Short mmCIF file of C-alpha atoms and ligand atoms in Angstrom, two decimals:
data_model
loop_
_atom_site.label_atom_id
_atom_site.label_comp_id
_atom_site.label_asym_id
_atom_site.label_seq_id
_atom_site.Cartn_x
_atom_site.Cartn_y
_atom_site.Cartn_z
CA UNK T 1 -15.50 47.18 66.82
CA UNK T 2 -11.64 46.94 66.33
CA UNK T 3 -10.35 43.45 67.41
CA UNK T 4 -7.81 45.05 69.91
CA UNK T 5 -10.65 46.57 71.78
CA UNK T 6 -12.07 43.20 72.48
CA UNK T 7 -11.35 41.17 75.72
CA UNK T 8 -9.03 38.29 75.45
CA UNK T 9 -11.85 35.71 76.21
CA UNK T 10 -13.71 37.23 73.18
CA UNK T 11 -10.71 37.15 70.92
CA UNK T 12 -10.14 33.46 71.68
CA UNK T 13 -13.42 32.85 69.88
CA UNK T 14 -13.34 35.25 67.04
CA UNK T 15 -9.89 36.48 66.03
CA UNK T 16 -8.11 35.38 62.99
CA UNK T 17 -11.23 34.37 61.18
CA UNK T 18 -14.14 35.94 59.34
CA UNK T 19 -17.14 33.77 58.24
CA UNK T 20 -17.95 36.34 55.59
CA UNK T 21 -14.83 35.33 53.71
CA UNK T 22 -15.78 31.65 53.88
CA UNK T 23 -19.23 31.39 52.46
CA UNK T 24 -20.68 32.23 55.91
CA UNK T 25 -19.24 29.06 57.71
CA UNK T 26 -19.40 29.84 61.43
CA UNK T 27 -16.50 27.50 62.08
CA UNK T 28 -13.24 27.83 60.04
CA UNK T 29 -13.30 25.36 57.15
CA UNK T 30 -10.83 22.55 57.22
CA UNK T 31 -8.56 22.59 54.28
CA UNK T 32 -7.34 19.17 54.39
CA UNK T 33 -5.17 19.29 51.33
CA UNK T 34 -1.41 18.79 50.78
CA UNK T 35 -1.10 21.14 47.78
CA UNK T 36 -2.88 23.93 45.92
CA UNK T 37 -3.64 24.26 42.15
CA UNK T 38 -2.21 27.15 40.16
CA UNK T 39 -4.33 28.72 37.41
CA UNK T 40 -1.35 28.40 35.07
CA UNK T 41 2.41 27.80 35.12
CA UNK T 42 3.27 31.56 35.15
CA UNK T 43 1.11 31.92 38.36
CA UNK T 44 3.06 29.26 40.04
CA UNK T 45 6.30 30.88 39.03
CA UNK T 46 5.01 34.13 40.57
CA UNK T 47 3.92 32.37 43.86
CA UNK T 48 7.21 30.67 44.24
CA UNK T 49 9.07 34.00 43.56
CA UNK T 50 7.02 35.89 46.22
CA UNK T 51 5.48 38.16 43.64
CA UNK T 52 1.92 36.91 44.18
CA UNK T 53 0.15 36.07 47.45
CA UNK T 54 -1.43 32.70 47.54
CA UNK T 55 -1.00 29.22 48.77
CA UNK T 56 1.46 26.63 47.35
CA UNK T 57 1.79 23.50 49.32
CA UNK T 58 0.74 22.94 52.97
CA UNK T 59 4.30 22.71 54.39
CA UNK T 60 4.70 26.32 53.23
CA UNK T 61 1.09 27.45 54.37
CA UNK T 62 -2.63 26.51 54.45
CA UNK T 63 -5.75 28.55 55.23
CA UNK T 64 -6.72 26.41 58.23
CA UNK T 65 -3.36 26.59 59.84
CA UNK T 66 -3.10 30.34 58.96
CA UNK T 67 -6.33 30.87 60.84
CA UNK T 68 -4.80 29.12 63.90
CA UNK T 69 -1.58 31.11 63.67
CA UNK T 70 -3.39 34.47 63.27
CA UNK T 71 -5.34 33.61 66.57
CA UNK T 72 -2.35 32.55 68.46
CA UNK T 73 -0.62 35.83 67.38
CA UNK T 74 -3.46 37.74 68.66
CA UNK T 75 -3.77 35.97 71.97
CA UNK T 76 0.07 36.10 72.70
CA UNK T 77 0.19 39.91 71.53
CA UNK T 78 2.74 39.06 68.74
CA UNK T 79 2.93 40.37 65.22
CA UNK T 80 2.96 36.83 63.87
CA UNK T 81 2.78 33.20 64.98
CA UNK T 82 3.59 29.73 63.48
CA UNK T 83 2.13 26.31 64.23
CA UNK T 84 4.20 23.11 64.28
CA UNK T 85 3.73 19.37 64.58
CA UNK T 86 4.71 19.32 68.22
CA UNK T 87 5.88 21.43 71.06
CA UNK T 88 9.39 20.12 70.34
CA UNK T 89 9.16 21.01 66.84
CA UNK T 90 8.53 24.59 67.89
CA UNK T 91 11.42 24.53 70.48
CA UNK T 92 13.82 23.19 67.90
CA UNK T 93 12.84 25.47 65.07
CA UNK T 94 13.21 28.61 67.22
CA UNK T 95 16.55 27.38 68.86
CA UNK T 96 18.00 26.32 65.53
CA UNK T 97 17.04 29.68 64.06
CA UNK T 98 18.72 31.62 66.84
CA UNK T 99 21.80 29.45 67.76
CA UNK T 100 25.03 29.30 65.96
CA UNK T 101 27.87 26.92 66.22
CA UNK T 102 30.28 28.28 68.93
CA UNK T 103 27.37 30.01 70.56
CA UNK T 104 25.81 29.62 74.06
CA UNK T 105 22.22 29.17 75.15
CA UNK T 106 21.32 30.41 78.62
CA UNK T 107 18.55 28.37 80.21
CA UNK T 108 16.39 28.59 83.41
CA UNK T 109 17.36 26.02 86.00
CA UNK T 110 15.02 23.33 84.75
CA UNK T 111 13.54 22.62 81.39
CA UNK T 112 11.33 19.95 80.01
CA UNK T 113 13.27 16.59 79.54
CA UNK T 114 13.22 16.64 75.71
CA UNK T 115 14.26 20.30 75.64
CA UNK T 116 17.16 19.11 77.82
CA UNK T 117 17.82 16.20 75.25
CA UNK T 118 17.81 18.73 72.34
CA UNK T 119 20.36 21.01 74.07
CA UNK T 120 22.64 18.08 74.65
CA UNK T 121 22.43 17.25 70.92
CA UNK T 122 23.02 20.70 69.87
CA UNK T 123 26.18 20.79 72.10
CA UNK T 124 27.53 17.35 70.98
CA UNK T 125 26.74 17.59 67.25
CA UNK T 126 27.04 21.26 66.53
CA UNK T 127 29.24 22.86 69.34
CA UNK T 128 26.43 25.01 70.70
CA UNK T 129 27.02 25.30 74.49
CA UNK T 130 24.34 25.77 77.06
CA UNK T 131 24.15 26.29 80.94
CA UNK T 132 21.54 26.63 83.56
CA UNK T 133 20.92 29.49 85.85
CA UNK T 134 18.48 29.95 88.74
CA UNK T 135 17.80 33.47 87.48
CA UNK T 136 16.79 34.41 90.90
CA UNK T 137 18.59 37.83 90.92
CA UNK T 138 19.86 40.39 88.20
CA UNK T 139 23.29 39.47 89.29
CA UNK T 140 22.79 35.82 88.71
CA UNK T 141 21.52 36.55 85.26
CA UNK T 142 24.23 39.01 84.44
CA UNK T 143 27.05 36.69 85.61
CA UNK T 144 25.57 33.74 83.56
CA UNK T 145 25.53 35.58 80.23
CA UNK T 146 28.56 34.84 78.06
CA UNK T 147 30.16 36.91 75.21
CA UNK T 148 28.85 33.93 73.01
CA UNK T 149 25.27 33.93 74.41
CA UNK T 150 22.93 33.88 71.40
CA UNK T 151 19.68 33.24 73.31
CA UNK T 152 18.12 32.93 76.70
CA UNK T 153 15.59 30.15 77.05
CA UNK T 154 13.18 30.21 79.88
CA UNK T 155 10.44 27.89 81.20
CA UNK T 156 8.24 29.43 83.79
CA UNK T 157 6.59 27.84 85.74
CA UNK T 158 9.36 25.36 85.49
CA UNK T 159 8.40 21.75 84.56
CA UNK T 160 7.94 20.09 87.02
CA UNK T 161 9.21 21.97 90.00
CA UNK T 162 6.97 25.01 89.71
CA UNK T 163 9.74 27.47 90.27
CA UNK T 164 9.11 30.82 88.63
CA UNK T 165 11.41 33.24 86.79
CA UNK T 166 10.78 37.02 86.70
CA UNK T 167 10.44 37.43 82.93
CA UNK T 168 10.71 41.25 82.92
CA UNK T 169 13.67 41.31 85.10
CA UNK T 170 15.51 38.85 82.55
CA UNK T 171 14.26 40.49 79.54
CA UNK T 172 15.47 43.96 80.65
CA UNK T 173 19.03 42.66 81.05
CA UNK T 174 18.97 40.60 77.79
CA UNK T 175 17.59 43.56 75.87
CA UNK T 176 20.62 45.79 77.01
CA UNK T 177 22.80 43.12 75.57
CA UNK T 178 20.72 42.54 72.46
CA UNK T 179 20.21 38.82 73.29
CA UNK T 180 16.73 37.45 72.42
CA UNK T 181 14.51 35.78 75.13
CA UNK T 182 12.53 32.77 74.38
CA UNK T 183 9.78 31.61 76.83
CA UNK T 184 8.34 28.10 76.94
CA UNK T 185 4.74 29.40 78.06
CA UNK T 186 3.14 25.97 78.07
CA UNK T 187 2.24 25.77 81.71
CA UNK T 188 0.37 29.06 81.65
CA UNK T 189 -1.22 29.14 78.28
CA UNK T 190 -1.73 32.65 76.61
CA UNK T 191 -4.66 33.25 79.07
CA UNK T 192 -2.54 33.32 82.28
CA UNK T 193 0.88 34.83 81.09
CA UNK T 194 2.08 36.90 78.16
CA UNK T 195 5.81 36.92 77.91
CA UNK T 196 5.79 39.28 74.86
CA UNK T 197 4.08 42.02 76.95
CA UNK T 198 6.91 41.65 79.48
CA UNK T 199 9.67 42.33 76.92
CA UNK T 200 10.53 38.85 75.83
CA UNK T 201 10.94 38.09 72.20
CA UNK T 202 9.38 34.64 71.61
CA UNK T 203 6.52 32.91 73.47
CA UNK T 204 6.08 29.31 72.57
CA UNK T 205 3.89 26.35 73.71
CA UNK T 206 3.37 22.67 73.55
CA UNK T 207 -0.01 23.29 72.19
CA UNK T 208 -0.70 19.59 73.01
CA UNK T 209 -1.52 20.76 76.51
CA UNK T 210 -3.89 23.57 77.54
CA UNK T 211 -4.23 25.17 74.14
CA UNK T 212 -5.75 21.90 72.77
CA UNK T 213 -7.18 20.98 76.22
CA UNK T 214 -8.71 17.68 75.06
CA UNK T 215 -5.70 15.27 74.91
CA UNK T 216 -6.29 14.56 71.18
CA UNK T 217 -3.56 16.49 69.45
CA UNK T 218 0.31 16.77 69.50
CA UNK T 219 1.18 20.41 68.37
CA UNK T 220 3.32 23.33 68.99
CA UNK T 221 2.95 27.14 68.41
CA UNK T 222 5.31 30.08 68.66
CA UNK T 223 4.70 33.88 68.43
CA UNK T 224 6.80 36.94 68.21
CA UNK T 225 7.85 39.70 65.77
CA UNK T 226 6.70 39.23 62.09
CA UNK T 227 10.44 39.51 60.79
CA UNK T 228 11.63 36.80 63.04
CA UNK T 229 8.72 34.44 62.57
CA UNK T 230 8.95 34.78 58.82
CA UNK T 231 12.66 33.87 59.12
CA UNK T 232 11.66 30.79 61.05
CA UNK T 233 9.00 29.99 58.51
CA UNK T 234 11.33 30.17 55.60
CA UNK T 235 14.17 28.36 57.24
CA UNK T 236 13.86 25.92 60.22
CA UNK T 237 10.29 25.24 59.63
CA UNK T 238 10.17 24.93 55.87
CA UNK T 239 13.38 22.97 55.50
CA UNK T 240 13.33 20.83 58.81
CA UNK T 241 9.47 20.45 58.09
CA UNK T 242 7.78 20.07 61.48
CA UNK T 243 4.48 21.57 60.27
CA UNK T 244 1.08 20.86 61.80
CA UNK T 245 -1.42 18.91 59.90
CA UNK T 246 -4.60 21.04 58.96
CA UNK T 247 -6.88 18.70 60.89
CA UNK T 248 -4.73 19.26 64.12
CA UNK T 249 -4.91 22.99 63.38
CA UNK T 250 -8.66 22.68 63.08
CA UNK T 251 -8.93 20.89 66.46
CA UNK T 252 -6.77 23.49 68.13
CA UNK T 253 -8.99 26.33 66.89
CA UNK T 254 -11.82 24.42 68.40
CA UNK T 255 -10.05 23.97 71.69
CA UNK T 256 -8.94 27.54 71.97
CA UNK T 257 -12.62 28.65 71.99
CA UNK T 258 -13.05 27.31 75.43
CA UNK T 259 -9.52 28.03 76.79
CA UNK T 260 -10.51 30.96 79.21
CA UNK T 261 -13.38 28.87 80.82
CA UNK T 262 -11.30 25.69 81.04
CA UNK T 263 -8.29 27.64 82.52
CA UNK T 264 -10.60 29.22 85.15
CA UNK T 265 -11.84 25.95 86.24
CA UNK T 266 -8.37 24.29 86.19
CA UNK T 267 -7.16 27.05 88.39
CA UNK T 268 -10.15 26.94 90.74
CA UNK T 269 -9.85 23.09 91.11
CA UNK T 270 -6.06 23.37 91.60
CA UNK T 271 -6.56 25.98 94.35
CA UNK T 272 -8.93 23.54 96.26
CA UNK T 273 -6.63 20.59 95.70
CA UNK T 274 -3.56 22.56 96.97
CA UNK T 275 -5.44 23.39 100.25
CA UNK T 276 -6.21 19.59 100.73
CA UNK T 277 -2.46 18.51 99.77
CA UNK T 278 -0.91 21.19 101.92
CA UNK T 279 -2.53 19.87 105.19
CA UNK T 280 -1.99 16.12 104.34
CA UNK T 281 0.46 14.48 106.83
CA UNK T 282 1.78 12.23 104.06
CA UNK T 283 2.82 15.20 101.80
CA UNK T 284 6.36 16.26 102.80
CA UNK T 285 6.66 19.28 100.43
CA UNK T 286 4.40 21.05 97.97
CA UNK T 287 5.22 23.37 94.84
CA UNK T 288 2.41 25.40 93.66
CA UNK T 289 2.78 29.05 92.58
CA UNK T 290 -0.44 30.19 94.30
CA UNK T 291 0.91 29.24 97.69
CA UNK T 292 1.68 32.33 99.70
CA UNK T 293 4.60 30.28 101.13
CA UNK T 294 6.02 29.46 97.69
CA UNK T 295 9.30 31.45 97.31
CA UNK T 296 8.22 32.90 93.95
CA UNK T 297 4.69 33.82 95.02
CA UNK T 298 5.40 37.40 94.39
CA UNK T 299 6.41 36.70 90.79
CA UNK T 300 3.18 34.79 90.33
CA UNK T 301 1.22 37.70 91.47
CA UNK T 302 3.04 40.03 89.15
CA UNK T 303 3.19 38.11 85.97
CA UNK T 304 0.55 35.51 86.03
CA UNK T 305 -3.25 36.09 85.93
CA UNK T 306 -3.79 33.04 88.03
CA UNK T 307 -1.42 30.26 89.38
CA UNK T 308 -2.37 27.64 86.78
CA UNK T 309 -3.54 24.03 87.22
CA UNK T 310 -0.34 22.15 88.08
CA UNK T 311 0.81 21.14 91.55
CA UNK T 312 4.03 19.11 92.31
CA UNK T 313 4.52 17.52 95.70
CA UNK T 314 6.63 14.84 97.51
CA UNK T 315 5.29 12.03 99.58
CA UNK T 316 6.85 10.77 102.78
CA UNK T 317 8.87 7.60 101.95
CA UNK T 318 10.89 6.53 98.92
CA UNK T 319 10.39 6.24 95.13
CA UNK T 320 8.45 3.03 95.72
CA UNK T 321 6.12 4.73 98.02
CA UNK T 322 5.40 7.42 95.39
CA UNK T 323 4.89 4.68 92.80
CA UNK T 324 2.59 2.79 95.05
CA UNK T 325 0.51 5.95 95.72
CA UNK T 326 0.03 6.51 92.01
CA UNK T 327 -1.00 2.83 91.42
CA UNK T 328 -3.72 3.22 93.96
CA UNK T 329 -5.36 6.12 92.17
CA UNK T 330 -8.69 5.22 90.57
CA UNK T 331 -10.11 8.22 88.93
CA UNK T 332 -6.76 10.10 88.32
CA UNK T 333 -4.92 8.66 85.31
CA UNK T 334 -1.14 7.98 85.27
CA UNK T 335 -0.03 9.72 82.13
CA UNK T 336 2.69 12.25 81.28
CA UNK T 337 0.76 14.99 79.38
CA UNK T 338 -1.05 17.90 81.23
CA UNK T 339 -3.75 20.44 80.67
CA UNK T 340 -6.36 17.94 79.66
CA UNK T 341 -9.85 17.60 81.17
CA UNK T 342 -8.81 14.44 82.94
CA UNK T 343 -6.61 14.88 86.07
CA UNK T 344 -3.31 13.23 85.38
CA UNK T 345 -0.25 12.23 87.54
CA UNK T 346 3.32 11.44 86.48
CA UNK T 347 6.60 10.58 88.09
CA UNK T 348 9.12 13.04 86.56
CA UNK T 349 12.30 11.24 87.71
CA UNK T 350 11.43 8.09 85.89
CA UNK T 351 9.16 9.62 83.15
CA UNK T 352 9.30 12.97 81.54
CA UNK T 353 12.82 13.91 83.11
CA UNK T 354 14.34 10.41 83.06
CA UNK T 355 16.72 11.49 80.25
CA UNK T 356 18.12 14.37 82.52
CA UNK T 357 21.36 13.46 84.26
CA UNK T 358 21.04 12.56 88.03
CA UNK T 359 23.30 15.53 88.85
CA UNK T 360 21.20 17.94 86.90
CA UNK T 361 17.95 16.35 88.25
CA UNK T 362 19.28 17.10 91.59
CA UNK T 363 20.00 20.73 90.78
CA UNK T 364 16.50 21.04 89.22
CA UNK T 365 14.92 19.62 92.34
CA UNK T 366 13.51 16.51 90.80
CA UNK T 367 13.65 13.95 93.57
CA UNK T 368 12.45 10.48 93.56
CA UNK T 369 9.35 11.14 95.62
CA UNK T 370 8.21 14.03 93.59
CA UNK T 371 4.89 13.55 91.83
CA UNK T 372 3.40 16.10 89.19
CA UNK T 373 -0.37 16.46 89.22
CA UNK T 374 -2.16 18.09 86.23
CA UNK T 375 -5.54 19.04 87.84
CA UNK T 376 -8.35 18.39 85.40
CA UNK T 377 -11.77 19.62 85.06
CA UNK T 378 -13.70 17.11 87.10
CA UNK T 379 -15.55 18.05 90.33
CA UNK T 380 -12.67 18.93 92.71
CA UNK T 381 -14.21 16.94 95.51
CA UNK T 382 -14.00 13.69 93.43
CA UNK T 383 -10.29 14.52 92.67
CA UNK T 384 -9.71 15.03 96.43
CA UNK T 385 -11.52 11.82 97.38
CA UNK T 386 -9.39 9.77 94.90
CA UNK T 387 -6.15 11.31 96.30
CA UNK T 388 -7.51 10.58 99.79
CA UNK T 389 -8.22 7.02 99.30
CA UNK T 390 -4.76 6.48 97.66
CA UNK T 391 -3.02 8.12 100.56
CA UNK T 392 -4.89 5.84 102.97
CA UNK T 393 -3.38 2.83 101.29
CA UNK T 394 0.34 3.80 101.51
C1 LIG Z 401 6.97 22.58 79.29
C2 LIG Z 401 7.05 21.74 77.98
N1 LIG Z 401 7.56 22.20 76.81
C3 LIG Z 401 7.59 21.35 75.69
C4 LIG Z 401 6.98 20.12 75.64
C5 LIG Z 401 6.94 19.32 74.42
O1 LIG Z 401 5.80 19.29 73.82
P1 LIG Z 401 5.33 18.17 72.85
O2 LIG Z 401 5.18 16.96 73.63
O3 LIG Z 401 4.07 18.85 72.29
O4 LIG Z 401 6.39 18.09 71.66
C6 LIG Z 401 6.32 19.70 76.85
C7 LIG Z 401 5.72 18.20 76.78
O5 LIG Z 401 5.42 17.86 77.83
C8 LIG Z 401 6.39 20.45 77.91
O6 LIG Z 401 5.86 20.05 79.13
#
């Protein structure tokens, strides 16, 4: 059966690896090696000259990492993929490959705090400008594109405000102008959203999150056209060097096998927790793409398989009330990651987005009482009960 005929859930388990080619090992072997031995000096020369296929040195490629990259490419519907040492290594490698001094990066109205920090660094040190746009209408997108725009960078759902961007709408406009569109697909995972199928050029992830799923790896991945990914591999990735370790690649291959079942459970739990929070008198606003009252609900219906496992909400009161609420939680852990088995809460204004200027935080909708909840895989009733007892104490 051809791989493309298989369902996504099946490809998560089988694609990119054939036991027959690895002495029958069911699980991809871990090639925990920094370098590869050549048969002779001439062969080493041929490999460096690109005249012969084969591994050289793990920063340039490794069979375990390659199995992961092939699986990601398959799941994202890209011709090729690359794995990195962190989500930020993926973001920076892609942006440094696309951006030029004097150029401009157009961003969604809200990006992860360290992406914001990277954009600032690129502006201050290399003269690469950036600006943010709500991207709510085609007019807004067209008006925000400059003659110097070298790339559009979108997060959707946006961390942590859960606003959505219509990827096809932006990709159609950018394509007319020949501008590549990069999507940070971390919040959805390849199971819930496929930006490449909507006309975007690169889909990248903090693989630390849902792709890993177990909170034990820091990693990034990016997928797109083979020609572009090869350019990234041979420049920003090879020369800046943010490559993943073979062991982390091996752990991700393990995590991906359960991505579909985990995501279904995250989504189901989040739906239940949304219903509980939505009715709670101490919750003053709630942001969840599966909420029919969410302004971008129609985009969620159109481009996401399900609304995901993240909910942001504000509590009645002040920053101190929000922090006191978090401190009262017993089962739910205070931690800044997401997509793990454990339910996690964080306070974006003082944690993940504390590096964003107060004015930009305001524009992004990150208030002092906003709490982000990554709904885990526990029984949803236990998550609800923990929230309930914490609310009772504030
Ligand atoms: C949306 C998003 N993109 C990128 C990153 C960066 O990923 P990493 O921490 O793996 O470098 C994060 C991390 O939280 C994130 O939430």
